[in-house]
């Protein structure tokens, strides 16, 4: 059933069939959206509580299930991907859950940047925060054969492990422990040159 009610196409589907189904075997896009307006390209109002709003099942070769690319050359502050859990009562909700079932050799998350800024930044916004900003866990019992953390330099040359924390809590580093640590302001030269 296709109706015209202000929209170019409006589909009103009240039975158990697909509202839209496309079968595609060519080399072009199965669905292509060219949006030159000011509104959203896709907007989904999802009410069901037992099914995903978007579900992608794919058999990938060298491609990605989802790829986001921002090619704007302006310096406007923006989030390429933004995920917001917007209800304070939803204490069991996780913003991101990532699972990799590969037996070996595949990173769970792999990030890279040529820019000189944080690659990862975690911030607890609650002024009364009393939990852990970062938690590293293993199902294996304490053992020196795995690491909670590794820090490595010269990754694209001759990799050199600089700092690590083993699975039994031993902290290892190329240099001795130093205190106090440098504040962020100490990375910059002051007005008097110090």
mmCIF file with all atom_site columns, C-alpha atoms in Angstrom:
data_model
loop_
_atom_site.group_PDB
_atom_site.id
_atom_site.type_symbol
_atom_site.label_atom_id
_atom_site.label_alt_id
_atom_site.label_comp_id
_atom_site.label_asym_id
_atom_site.label_entity_id
_atom_site.label_seq_id
_atom_site.pdbx_PDB_ins_code
_atom_site.Cartn_x
_atom_site.Cartn_y
_atom_site.Cartn_z
_atom_site.occupancy
_atom_site.B_iso_or_equiv
_atom_site.pdbx_formal_charge
_atom_site.auth_seq_id
_atom_site.auth_comp_id
_atom_site.auth_asym_id
_atom_site.auth_atom_id
_atom_site.pdbx_PDB_model_num
ATOM 1   C CA . UNK A 1 1   ? 0.000  0.000   0.000  1.00 0.00 ? 1   UNK A CA 1
ATOM 2   C CA . UNK A 1 2   ? 1.661  3.250   -1.145 1.00 0.00 ? 2   UNK A CA 1
ATOM 3   C CA . UNK A 1 3   ? 0.133  6.583   -0.231 1.00 0.00 ? 3   UNK A CA 1
ATOM 4   C CA . UNK A 1 4   ? 1.001  10.233  -0.869 1.00 0.00 ? 4   UNK A CA 1
ATOM 5   C CA . UNK A 1 5   ? 0.705  12.349  2.251  1.00 0.00 ? 5   UNK A CA 1
ATOM 6   C CA . UNK A 1 6   ? 3.348  15.058  1.995  1.00 0.00 ? 6   UNK A CA 1
ATOM 7   C CA . UNK A 1 7   ? 6.121  12.477  1.551  1.00 0.00 ? 7   UNK A CA 1
ATOM 8   C CA . UNK A 1 8   ? 7.405  11.417  -1.850 1.00 0.00 ? 8   UNK A CA 1
ATOM 9   C CA . UNK A 1 9   ? 6.658  7.806   -0.906 1.00 0.00 ? 9   UNK A CA 1
ATOM 10  C CA . UNK A 1 10  ? 4.870  6.621   2.210  1.00 0.00 ? 10  UNK A CA 1
ATOM 11  C CA . UNK A 1 11  ? 4.430  2.925   2.951  1.00 0.00 ? 11  UNK A CA 1
ATOM 12  C CA . UNK A 1 12  ? 1.835  1.829   5.486  1.00 0.00 ? 12  UNK A CA 1
ATOM 13  C CA . UNK A 1 13  ? 2.459  -1.825  6.373  1.00 0.00 ? 13  UNK A CA 1
ATOM 14  C CA . UNK A 1 14  ? 0.373  -3.556  9.034  1.00 0.00 ? 14  UNK A CA 1
ATOM 15  C CA . UNK A 1 15  ? 1.000  -7.259  8.342  1.00 0.00 ? 15  UNK A CA 1
ATOM 16  C CA . UNK A 1 16  ? 3.954  -9.577  8.948  1.00 0.00 ? 16  UNK A CA 1
ATOM 17  C CA . UNK A 1 17  ? 5.748  -8.947  5.641  1.00 0.00 ? 17  UNK A CA 1
ATOM 18  C CA . UNK A 1 18  ? 8.661  -6.648  4.804  1.00 0.00 ? 18  UNK A CA 1
ATOM 19  C CA . UNK A 1 19  ? 7.702  -3.034  4.197  1.00 0.00 ? 19  UNK A CA 1
ATOM 20  C CA . UNK A 1 20  ? 10.655 -2.729  1.824  1.00 0.00 ? 20  UNK A CA 1
ATOM 21  C CA . UNK A 1 21  ? 12.631 -5.611  0.317  1.00 0.00 ? 21  UNK A CA 1
ATOM 22  C CA . UNK A 1 22  ? 15.423 -5.291  -2.198 1.00 0.00 ? 22  UNK A CA 1
ATOM 23  C CA . UNK A 1 23  ? 17.331 -8.138  -3.854 1.00 0.00 ? 23  UNK A CA 1
ATOM 24  C CA . UNK A 1 24  ? 20.540 -7.002  -5.483 1.00 0.00 ? 24  UNK A CA 1
ATOM 25  C CA . UNK A 1 25  ? 23.225 -8.884  -7.429 1.00 0.00 ? 25  UNK A CA 1
ATOM 26  C CA . UNK A 1 26  ? 24.952 -6.069  -9.327 1.00 0.00 ? 26  UNK A CA 1
ATOM 27  C CA . UNK A 1 27  ? 28.103 -4.063  -8.648 1.00 0.00 ? 27  UNK A CA 1
ATOM 28  C CA . UNK A 1 28  ? 26.398 -0.752  -7.802 1.00 0.00 ? 28  UNK A CA 1
ATOM 29  C CA . UNK A 1 29  ? 24.845 0.131   -4.439 1.00 0.00 ? 29  UNK A CA 1
ATOM 30  C CA . UNK A 1 30  ? 21.702 -1.764  -3.478 1.00 0.00 ? 30  UNK A CA 1
ATOM 31  C CA . UNK A 1 31  ? 20.408 1.473   -1.919 1.00 0.00 ? 31  UNK A CA 1
ATOM 32  C CA . UNK A 1 32  ? 21.905 4.897   -2.651 1.00 0.00 ? 32  UNK A CA 1
ATOM 33  C CA . UNK A 1 33  ? 20.882 8.116   -0.875 1.00 0.00 ? 33  UNK A CA 1
ATOM 34  C CA . UNK A 1 34  ? 22.023 11.495  -2.192 1.00 0.00 ? 34  UNK A CA 1
ATOM 35  C CA . UNK A 1 35  ? 20.882 14.092  0.327  1.00 0.00 ? 35  UNK A CA 1
ATOM 36  C CA . UNK A 1 36  ? 21.519 17.733  -0.606 1.00 0.00 ? 36  UNK A CA 1
ATOM 37  C CA . UNK A 1 37  ? 19.053 19.166  1.871  1.00 0.00 ? 37  UNK A CA 1
ATOM 38  C CA . UNK A 1 38  ? 19.407 20.104  5.533  1.00 0.00 ? 38  UNK A CA 1
ATOM 39  C CA . UNK A 1 39  ? 17.548 17.157  7.083  1.00 0.00 ? 39  UNK A CA 1
ATOM 40  C CA . UNK A 1 40  ? 18.677 13.671  8.026  1.00 0.00 ? 40  UNK A CA 1
ATOM 41  C CA . UNK A 1 41  ? 19.325 11.101  5.340  1.00 0.00 ? 41  UNK A CA 1
ATOM 42  C CA . UNK A 1 42  ? 17.807 8.350   7.486  1.00 0.00 ? 42  UNK A CA 1
ATOM 43  C CA . UNK A 1 43  ? 15.651 8.722   10.597 1.00 0.00 ? 43  UNK A CA 1
ATOM 44  C CA . UNK A 1 44  ? 14.389 5.672   12.500 1.00 0.00 ? 44  UNK A CA 1
ATOM 45  C CA . UNK A 1 45  ? 11.772 5.732   15.254 1.00 0.00 ? 45  UNK A CA 1
ATOM 46  C CA . UNK A 1 46  ? 12.084 2.280   16.807 1.00 0.00 ? 46  UNK A CA 1
ATOM 47  C CA . UNK A 1 47  ? 9.587  1.097   19.440 1.00 0.00 ? 47  UNK A CA 1
ATOM 48  C CA . UNK A 1 48  ? 10.106 -2.706  19.715 1.00 0.00 ? 48  UNK A CA 1
ATOM 49  C CA . UNK A 1 49  ? 12.064 -3.749  22.816 1.00 0.00 ? 49  UNK A CA 1
ATOM 50  C CA . UNK A 1 50  ? 13.053 -7.270  21.738 1.00 0.00 ? 50  UNK A CA 1
ATOM 51  C CA . UNK A 1 51  ? 14.580 -6.592  18.298 1.00 0.00 ? 51  UNK A CA 1
ATOM 52  C CA . UNK A 1 52  ? 17.459 -4.425  17.082 1.00 0.00 ? 52  UNK A CA 1
ATOM 53  C CA . UNK A 1 53  ? 16.713 -1.090  15.427 1.00 0.00 ? 53  UNK A CA 1
ATOM 54  C CA . UNK A 1 54  ? 19.351 -1.972  12.815 1.00 0.00 ? 54  UNK A CA 1
ATOM 55  C CA . UNK A 1 55  ? 20.753 -5.462  12.250 1.00 0.00 ? 55  UNK A CA 1
ATOM 56  C CA . UNK A 1 56  ? 23.493 -6.263  9.733  1.00 0.00 ? 56  UNK A CA 1
ATOM 57  C CA . UNK A 1 57  ? 24.477 -9.832  8.884  1.00 0.00 ? 57  UNK A CA 1
ATOM 58  C CA . UNK A 1 58  ? 27.434 -9.971  6.517  1.00 0.00 ? 58  UNK A CA 1
ATOM 59  C CA . UNK A 1 59  ? 30.087 -12.349 5.217  1.00 0.00 ? 59  UNK A CA 1
ATOM 60  C CA . UNK A 1 60  ? 33.042 -9.996  4.862  1.00 0.00 ? 60  UNK A CA 1
ATOM 61  C CA . UNK A 1 61  ? 36.232 -10.416 2.908  1.00 0.00 ? 61  UNK A CA 1
ATOM 62  C CA . UNK A 1 62  ? 38.367 -7.275  3.088  1.00 0.00 ? 62  UNK A CA 1
ATOM 63  C CA . UNK A 1 63  ? 35.408 -4.942  3.544  1.00 0.00 ? 63  UNK A CA 1
ATOM 64  C CA . UNK A 1 64  ? 33.752 -3.519  6.650  1.00 0.00 ? 64  UNK A CA 1
ATOM 65  C CA . UNK A 1 65  ? 30.223 -4.146  7.859  1.00 0.00 ? 65  UNK A CA 1
ATOM 66  C CA . UNK A 1 66  ? 29.941 -0.396  8.546  1.00 0.00 ? 66  UNK A CA 1
ATOM 67  C CA . UNK A 1 67  ? 32.314 2.346   7.375  1.00 0.00 ? 67  UNK A CA 1
ATOM 68  C CA . UNK A 1 68  ? 32.016 6.015   8.352  1.00 0.00 ? 68  UNK A CA 1
ATOM 69  C CA . UNK A 1 69  ? 34.028 8.617   6.444  1.00 0.00 ? 69  UNK A CA 1
ATOM 70  C CA . UNK A 1 70  ? 33.981 12.375  7.093  1.00 0.00 ? 70  UNK A CA 1
ATOM 71  C CA . UNK A 1 71  ? 35.662 14.360  4.302  1.00 0.00 ? 71  UNK A CA 1
ATOM 72  C CA . UNK A 1 72  ? 34.717 17.889  5.403  1.00 0.00 ? 72  UNK A CA 1
ATOM 73  C CA . UNK A 1 73  ? 37.733 20.230  5.460  1.00 0.00 ? 73  UNK A CA 1
ATOM 74  C CA . UNK A 1 74  ? 36.414 22.597  8.135  1.00 0.00 ? 74  UNK A CA 1
ATOM 75  C CA . UNK A 1 75  ? 37.628 22.703  11.740 1.00 0.00 ? 75  UNK A CA 1
ATOM 76  C CA . UNK A 1 76  ? 34.180 22.573  13.320 1.00 0.00 ? 76  UNK A CA 1
ATOM 77  C CA . UNK A 1 77  ? 34.093 20.439  16.454 1.00 0.00 ? 77  UNK A CA 1
ATOM 78  C CA . UNK A 1 78  ? 32.003 17.353  15.713 1.00 0.00 ? 78  UNK A CA 1
ATOM 79  C CA . UNK A 1 79  ? 31.688 13.668  16.504 1.00 0.00 ? 79  UNK A CA 1
ATOM 80  C CA . UNK A 1 80  ? 32.021 11.371  13.486 1.00 0.00 ? 80  UNK A CA 1
ATOM 81  C CA . UNK A 1 81  ? 30.116 8.741   15.451 1.00 0.00 ? 81  UNK A CA 1
ATOM 82  C CA . UNK A 1 82  ? 28.025 9.643   18.477 1.00 0.00 ? 82  UNK A CA 1
ATOM 83  C CA . UNK A 1 83  ? 26.280 7.156   20.737 1.00 0.00 ? 83  UNK A CA 1
ATOM 84  C CA . UNK A 1 84  ? 24.177 8.547   23.579 1.00 0.00 ? 84  UNK A CA 1
ATOM 85  C CA . UNK A 1 85  ? 22.253 6.574   26.194 1.00 0.00 ? 85  UNK A CA 1
ATOM 86  C CA . UNK A 1 86  ? 19.941 9.390   27.196 1.00 0.00 ? 86  UNK A CA 1
ATOM 87  C CA . UNK A 1 87  ? 18.048 8.150   30.237 1.00 0.00 ? 87  UNK A CA 1
ATOM 88  C CA . UNK A 1 88  ? 19.614 8.381   33.728 1.00 0.00 ? 88  UNK A CA 1
ATOM 89  C CA . UNK A 1 89  ? 17.548 5.438   34.995 1.00 0.00 ? 89  UNK A CA 1
ATOM 90  C CA . UNK A 1 90  ? 18.947 2.967   32.421 1.00 0.00 ? 90  UNK A CA 1
ATOM 91  C CA . UNK A 1 91  ? 21.753 1.811   34.714 1.00 0.00 ? 91  UNK A CA 1
ATOM 92  C CA . UNK A 1 92  ? 22.194 -1.519  32.916 1.00 0.00 ? 92  UNK A CA 1
ATOM 93  C CA . UNK A 1 93  ? 22.700 -0.042  29.448 1.00 0.00 ? 93  UNK A CA 1
ATOM 94  C CA . UNK A 1 94  ? 26.103 -0.206  27.758 1.00 0.00 ? 94  UNK A CA 1
ATOM 95  C CA . UNK A 1 95  ? 26.911 2.411   25.088 1.00 0.00 ? 95  UNK A CA 1
ATOM 96  C CA . UNK A 1 96  ? 29.212 0.075   23.173 1.00 0.00 ? 96  UNK A CA 1
ATOM 97  C CA . UNK A 1 97  ? 29.701 -3.681  23.376 1.00 0.00 ? 97  UNK A CA 1
ATOM 98  C CA . UNK A 1 98  ? 32.369 -5.268  21.172 1.00 0.00 ? 98  UNK A CA 1
ATOM 99  C CA . UNK A 1 99  ? 32.995 -9.007  20.858 1.00 0.00 ? 99  UNK A CA 1
ATOM 100 C CA . UNK A 1 100 ? 35.591 -10.754 18.710 1.00 0.00 ? 100 UNK A CA 1
ATOM 101 C CA . UNK A 1 101 ? 35.366 -14.565 18.558 1.00 0.00 ? 101 UNK A CA 1
ATOM 102 C CA . UNK A 1 102 ? 38.563 -15.031 16.517 1.00 0.00 ? 102 UNK A CA 1
ATOM 103 C CA . UNK A 1 103 ? 40.845 -17.508 18.297 1.00 0.00 ? 103 UNK A CA 1
ATOM 104 C CA . UNK A 1 104 ? 44.030 -15.456 17.823 1.00 0.00 ? 104 UNK A CA 1
ATOM 105 C CA . UNK A 1 105 ? 45.694 -12.632 15.951 1.00 0.00 ? 105 UNK A CA 1
ATOM 106 C CA . UNK A 1 106 ? 42.836 -10.137 15.661 1.00 0.00 ? 106 UNK A CA 1
ATOM 107 C CA . UNK A 1 107 ? 42.589 -6.910  17.666 1.00 0.00 ? 107 UNK A CA 1
ATOM 108 C CA . UNK A 1 108 ? 39.285 -6.084  19.279 1.00 0.00 ? 108 UNK A CA 1
ATOM 109 C CA . UNK A 1 109 ? 39.790 -2.386  18.501 1.00 0.00 ? 109 UNK A CA 1
ATOM 110 C CA . UNK A 1 110 ? 42.553 -0.967  16.300 1.00 0.00 ? 110 UNK A CA 1
ATOM 111 C CA . UNK A 1 111 ? 43.020 2.803   16.087 1.00 0.00 ? 111 UNK A CA 1
ATOM 112 C CA . UNK A 1 112 ? 45.468 4.980   14.181 1.00 0.00 ? 112 UNK A CA 1
ATOM 113 C CA . UNK A 1 113 ? 45.964 8.718   13.758 1.00 0.00 ? 113 UNK A CA 1
ATOM 114 C CA . UNK A 1 114 ? 48.640 10.956  12.225 1.00 0.00 ? 114 UNK A CA 1
ATOM 115 C CA . UNK A 1 115 ? 47.399 13.922  14.251 1.00 0.00 ? 115 UNK A CA 1
ATOM 116 C CA . UNK A 1 116 ? 49.096 15.028  17.483 1.00 0.00 ? 116 UNK A CA 1
ATOM 117 C CA . UNK A 1 117 ? 46.298 14.554  19.968 1.00 0.00 ? 117 UNK A CA 1
ATOM 118 C CA . UNK A 1 118 ? 44.782 11.911  22.225 1.00 0.00 ? 118 UNK A CA 1
ATOM 119 C CA . UNK A 1 119 ? 44.052 8.615   20.488 1.00 0.00 ? 119 UNK A CA 1
ATOM 120 C CA . UNK A 1 120 ? 41.779 7.622   23.332 1.00 0.00 ? 120 UNK A CA 1
ATOM 121 C CA . UNK A 1 121 ? 40.349 9.827   26.040 1.00 0.00 ? 121 UNK A CA 1
ATOM 122 C CA . UNK A 1 122 ? 38.039 8.685   28.821 1.00 0.00 ? 122 UNK A CA 1
ATOM 123 C CA . UNK A 1 123 ? 36.315 11.188  31.078 1.00 0.00 ? 123 UNK A CA 1
ATOM 124 C CA . UNK A 1 124 ? 34.046 10.651  34.066 1.00 0.00 ? 124 UNK A CA 1
ATOM 125 C CA . UNK A 1 125 ? 31.650 13.604  34.024 1.00 0.00 ? 125 UNK A CA 1
ATOM 126 C CA . UNK A 1 126 ? 29.978 13.118  37.403 1.00 0.00 ? 126 UNK A CA 1
ATOM 127 C CA . UNK A 1 127 ? 31.565 15.357  40.070 1.00 0.00 ? 127 UNK A CA 1
ATOM 128 C CA . UNK A 1 128 ? 30.882 12.603  42.643 1.00 0.00 ? 128 UNK A CA 1
ATOM 129 C CA . UNK A 1 129 ? 32.340 9.811   40.488 1.00 0.00 ? 129 UNK A CA 1
ATOM 130 C CA . UNK A 1 130 ? 33.588 6.907   42.616 1.00 0.00 ? 130 UNK A CA 1
ATOM 131 C CA . UNK A 1 131 ? 34.180 3.993   40.244 1.00 0.00 ? 131 UNK A CA 1
ATOM 132 C CA . UNK A 1 132 ? 37.007 2.995   37.857 1.00 0.00 ? 132 UNK A CA 1
ATOM 133 C CA . UNK A 1 133 ? 37.627 5.066   34.708 1.00 0.00 ? 133 UNK A CA 1
ATOM 134 C CA . UNK A 1 134 ? 39.428 2.126   33.127 1.00 0.00 ? 134 UNK A CA 1
ATOM 135 C CA . UNK A 1 135 ? 39.034 -1.558  34.025 1.00 0.00 ? 135 UNK A CA 1
ATOM 136 C CA . UNK A 1 136 ? 41.135 -4.346  32.528 1.00 0.00 ? 136 UNK A CA 1
ATOM 137 C CA . UNK A 1 137 ? 39.826 -7.845  33.297 1.00 0.00 ? 137 UNK A CA 1
ATOM 138 C CA . UNK A 1 138 ? 40.748 -11.433 32.448 1.00 0.00 ? 138 UNK A CA 1
ATOM 139 C CA . UNK A 1 139 ? 38.832 -14.643 33.118 1.00 0.00 ? 139 UNK A CA 1
ATOM 140 C CA . UNK A 1 140 ? 42.148 -16.424 33.585 1.00 0.00 ? 140 UNK A CA 1
ATOM 141 C CA . UNK A 1 141 ? 43.536 -16.524 37.119 1.00 0.00 ? 141 UNK A CA 1
ATOM 142 C CA . UNK A 1 142 ? 46.595 -14.417 37.992 1.00 0.00 ? 142 UNK A CA 1
ATOM 143 C CA . UNK A 1 143 ? 49.475 -15.434 35.744 1.00 0.00 ? 143 UNK A CA 1
ATOM 144 C CA . UNK A 1 144 ? 52.617 -13.847 34.278 1.00 0.00 ? 144 UNK A CA 1
ATOM 145 C CA . UNK A 1 145 ? 51.849 -15.303 30.818 1.00 0.00 ? 145 UNK A CA 1
ATOM 146 C CA . UNK A 1 146 ? 49.424 -12.504 29.973 1.00 0.00 ? 146 UNK A CA 1
ATOM 147 C CA . UNK A 1 147 ? 49.386 -8.732  30.434 1.00 0.00 ? 147 UNK A CA 1
ATOM 148 C CA . UNK A 1 148 ? 46.783 -6.248  31.645 1.00 0.00 ? 148 UNK A CA 1
ATOM 149 C CA . UNK A 1 149 ? 48.653 -3.543  29.772 1.00 0.00 ? 149 UNK A CA 1
ATOM 150 C CA . UNK A 1 150 ? 51.550 -3.103  27.325 1.00 0.00 ? 150 UNK A CA 1
ATOM 151 C CA . UNK A 1 151 ? 53.087 0.170   26.108 1.00 0.00 ? 151 UNK A CA 1
ATOM 152 C CA . UNK A 1 152 ? 55.280 -0.067  23.015 1.00 0.00 ? 152 UNK A CA 1
ATOM 153 C CA . UNK A 1 153 ? 57.302 2.530   21.083 1.00 0.00 ? 153 UNK A CA 1
ATOM 154 C CA . UNK A 1 154 ? 58.559 2.616   17.465 1.00 0.00 ? 154 UNK A CA 1
ATOM 155 C CA . UNK A 1 155 ? 55.637 0.428   16.394 1.00 0.00 ? 155 UNK A CA 1
ATOM 156 C CA . UNK A 1 156 ? 56.252 0.875   12.640 1.00 0.00 ? 156 UNK A CA 1
ATOM 157 C CA . UNK A 1 157 ? 60.039 0.435   12.938 1.00 0.00 ? 157 UNK A CA 1
ATOM 158 C CA . UNK A 1 158 ? 61.710 -1.730  15.569 1.00 0.00 ? 158 UNK A CA 1
ATOM 159 C CA . UNK A 1 159 ? 59.015 -2.217  18.236 1.00 0.00 ? 159 UNK A CA 1
ATOM 160 C CA . UNK A 1 160 ? 60.311 -1.694  21.758 1.00 0.00 ? 160 UNK A CA 1
ATOM 161 C CA . UNK A 1 161 ? 58.252 -2.607  24.826 1.00 0.00 ? 161 UNK A CA 1
ATOM 162 C CA . UNK A 1 162 ? 58.616 0.278   27.295 1.00 0.00 ? 162 UNK A CA 1
ATOM 163 C CA . UNK A 1 163 ? 56.042 -0.505  29.984 1.00 0.00 ? 163 UNK A CA 1
ATOM 164 C CA . UNK A 1 164 ? 53.839 -3.425  30.957 1.00 0.00 ? 164 UNK A CA 1
ATOM 165 C CA . UNK A 1 165 ? 51.672 -4.792  33.746 1.00 0.00 ? 165 UNK A CA 1
ATOM 166 C CA . UNK A 1 166 ? 51.553 -8.580  33.922 1.00 0.00 ? 166 UNK A CA 1
ATOM 167 C CA . UNK A 1 167 ? 48.527 -10.689 34.746 1.00 0.00 ? 167 UNK A CA 1
ATOM 168 C CA . UNK A 1 168 ? 49.798 -11.187 38.270 1.00 0.00 ? 168 UNK A CA 1
ATOM 169 C CA . UNK A 1 169 ? 50.217 -7.460  38.920 1.00 0.00 ? 169 UNK A CA 1
ATOM 170 C CA . UNK A 1 170 ? 53.944 -6.975  38.306 1.00 0.00 ? 170 UNK A CA 1
ATOM 171 C CA . UNK A 1 171 ? 54.722 -3.553  36.820 1.00 0.00 ? 171 UNK A CA 1
ATOM 172 C CA . UNK A 1 172 ? 57.658 -3.519  34.395 1.00 0.00 ? 172 UNK A CA 1
ATOM 173 C CA . UNK A 1 173 ? 59.282 -0.513  32.729 1.00 0.00 ? 173 UNK A CA 1
ATOM 174 C CA . UNK A 1 174 ? 62.487 0.541   30.994 1.00 0.00 ? 174 UNK A CA 1
ATOM 175 C CA . UNK A 1 175 ? 62.959 3.414   33.448 1.00 0.00 ? 175 UNK A CA 1
ATOM 176 C CA . UNK A 1 176 ? 62.569 3.713   37.202 1.00 0.00 ? 176 UNK A CA 1
ATOM 177 C CA . UNK A 1 177 ? 59.334 4.885   38.789 1.00 0.00 ? 177 UNK A CA 1
ATOM 178 C CA . UNK A 1 178 ? 59.327 8.701   39.067 1.00 0.00 ? 178 UNK A CA 1
ATOM 179 C CA . UNK A 1 179 ? 57.258 11.098  41.156 1.00 0.00 ? 179 UNK A CA 1
ATOM 180 C CA . UNK A 1 180 ? 55.606 13.553  40.898 1.00 0.00 ? 180 UNK A CA 1
ATOM 181 C CA . UNK A 1 181 ? 54.175 13.070  37.445 1.00 0.00 ? 181 UNK A CA 1
ATOM 182 C CA . UNK A 1 182 ? 54.113 15.922  34.911 1.00 0.00 ? 182 UNK A CA 1
ATOM 183 C CA . UNK A 1 183 ? 50.913 17.956  34.730 1.00 0.00 ? 183 UNK A CA 1
ATOM 184 C CA . UNK A 1 184 ? 49.440 18.708  31.310 1.00 0.00 ? 184 UNK A CA 1
ATOM 185 C CA . UNK A 1 185 ? 50.514 22.365  31.671 1.00 0.00 ? 185 UNK A CA 1
ATOM 186 C CA . UNK A 1 186 ? 54.145 21.295  32.017 1.00 0.00 ? 186 UNK A CA 1
ATOM 187 C CA . UNK A 1 187 ? 54.188 20.208  28.353 1.00 0.00 ? 187 UNK A CA 1
ATOM 188 C CA . UNK A 1 188 ? 54.121 23.912  27.376 1.00 0.00 ? 188 UNK A CA 1
ATOM 189 C CA . UNK A 1 189 ? 56.665 26.692  27.775 1.00 0.00 ? 189 UNK A CA 1
ATOM 190 C CA . UNK A 1 190 ? 55.719 29.460  30.191 1.00 0.00 ? 190 UNK A CA 1
ATOM 191 C CA . UNK A 1 191 ? 55.897 33.210  29.477 1.00 0.00 ? 191 UNK A CA 1
ATOM 192 C CA . UNK A 1 192 ? 59.354 33.487  31.090 1.00 0.00 ? 192 UNK A CA 1
ATOM 193 C CA . UNK A 1 193 ? 60.696 30.537  29.031 1.00 0.00 ? 193 UNK A CA 1
ATOM 194 C CA . UNK A 1 194 ? 60.791 28.014  31.877 1.00 0.00 ? 194 UNK A CA 1
#
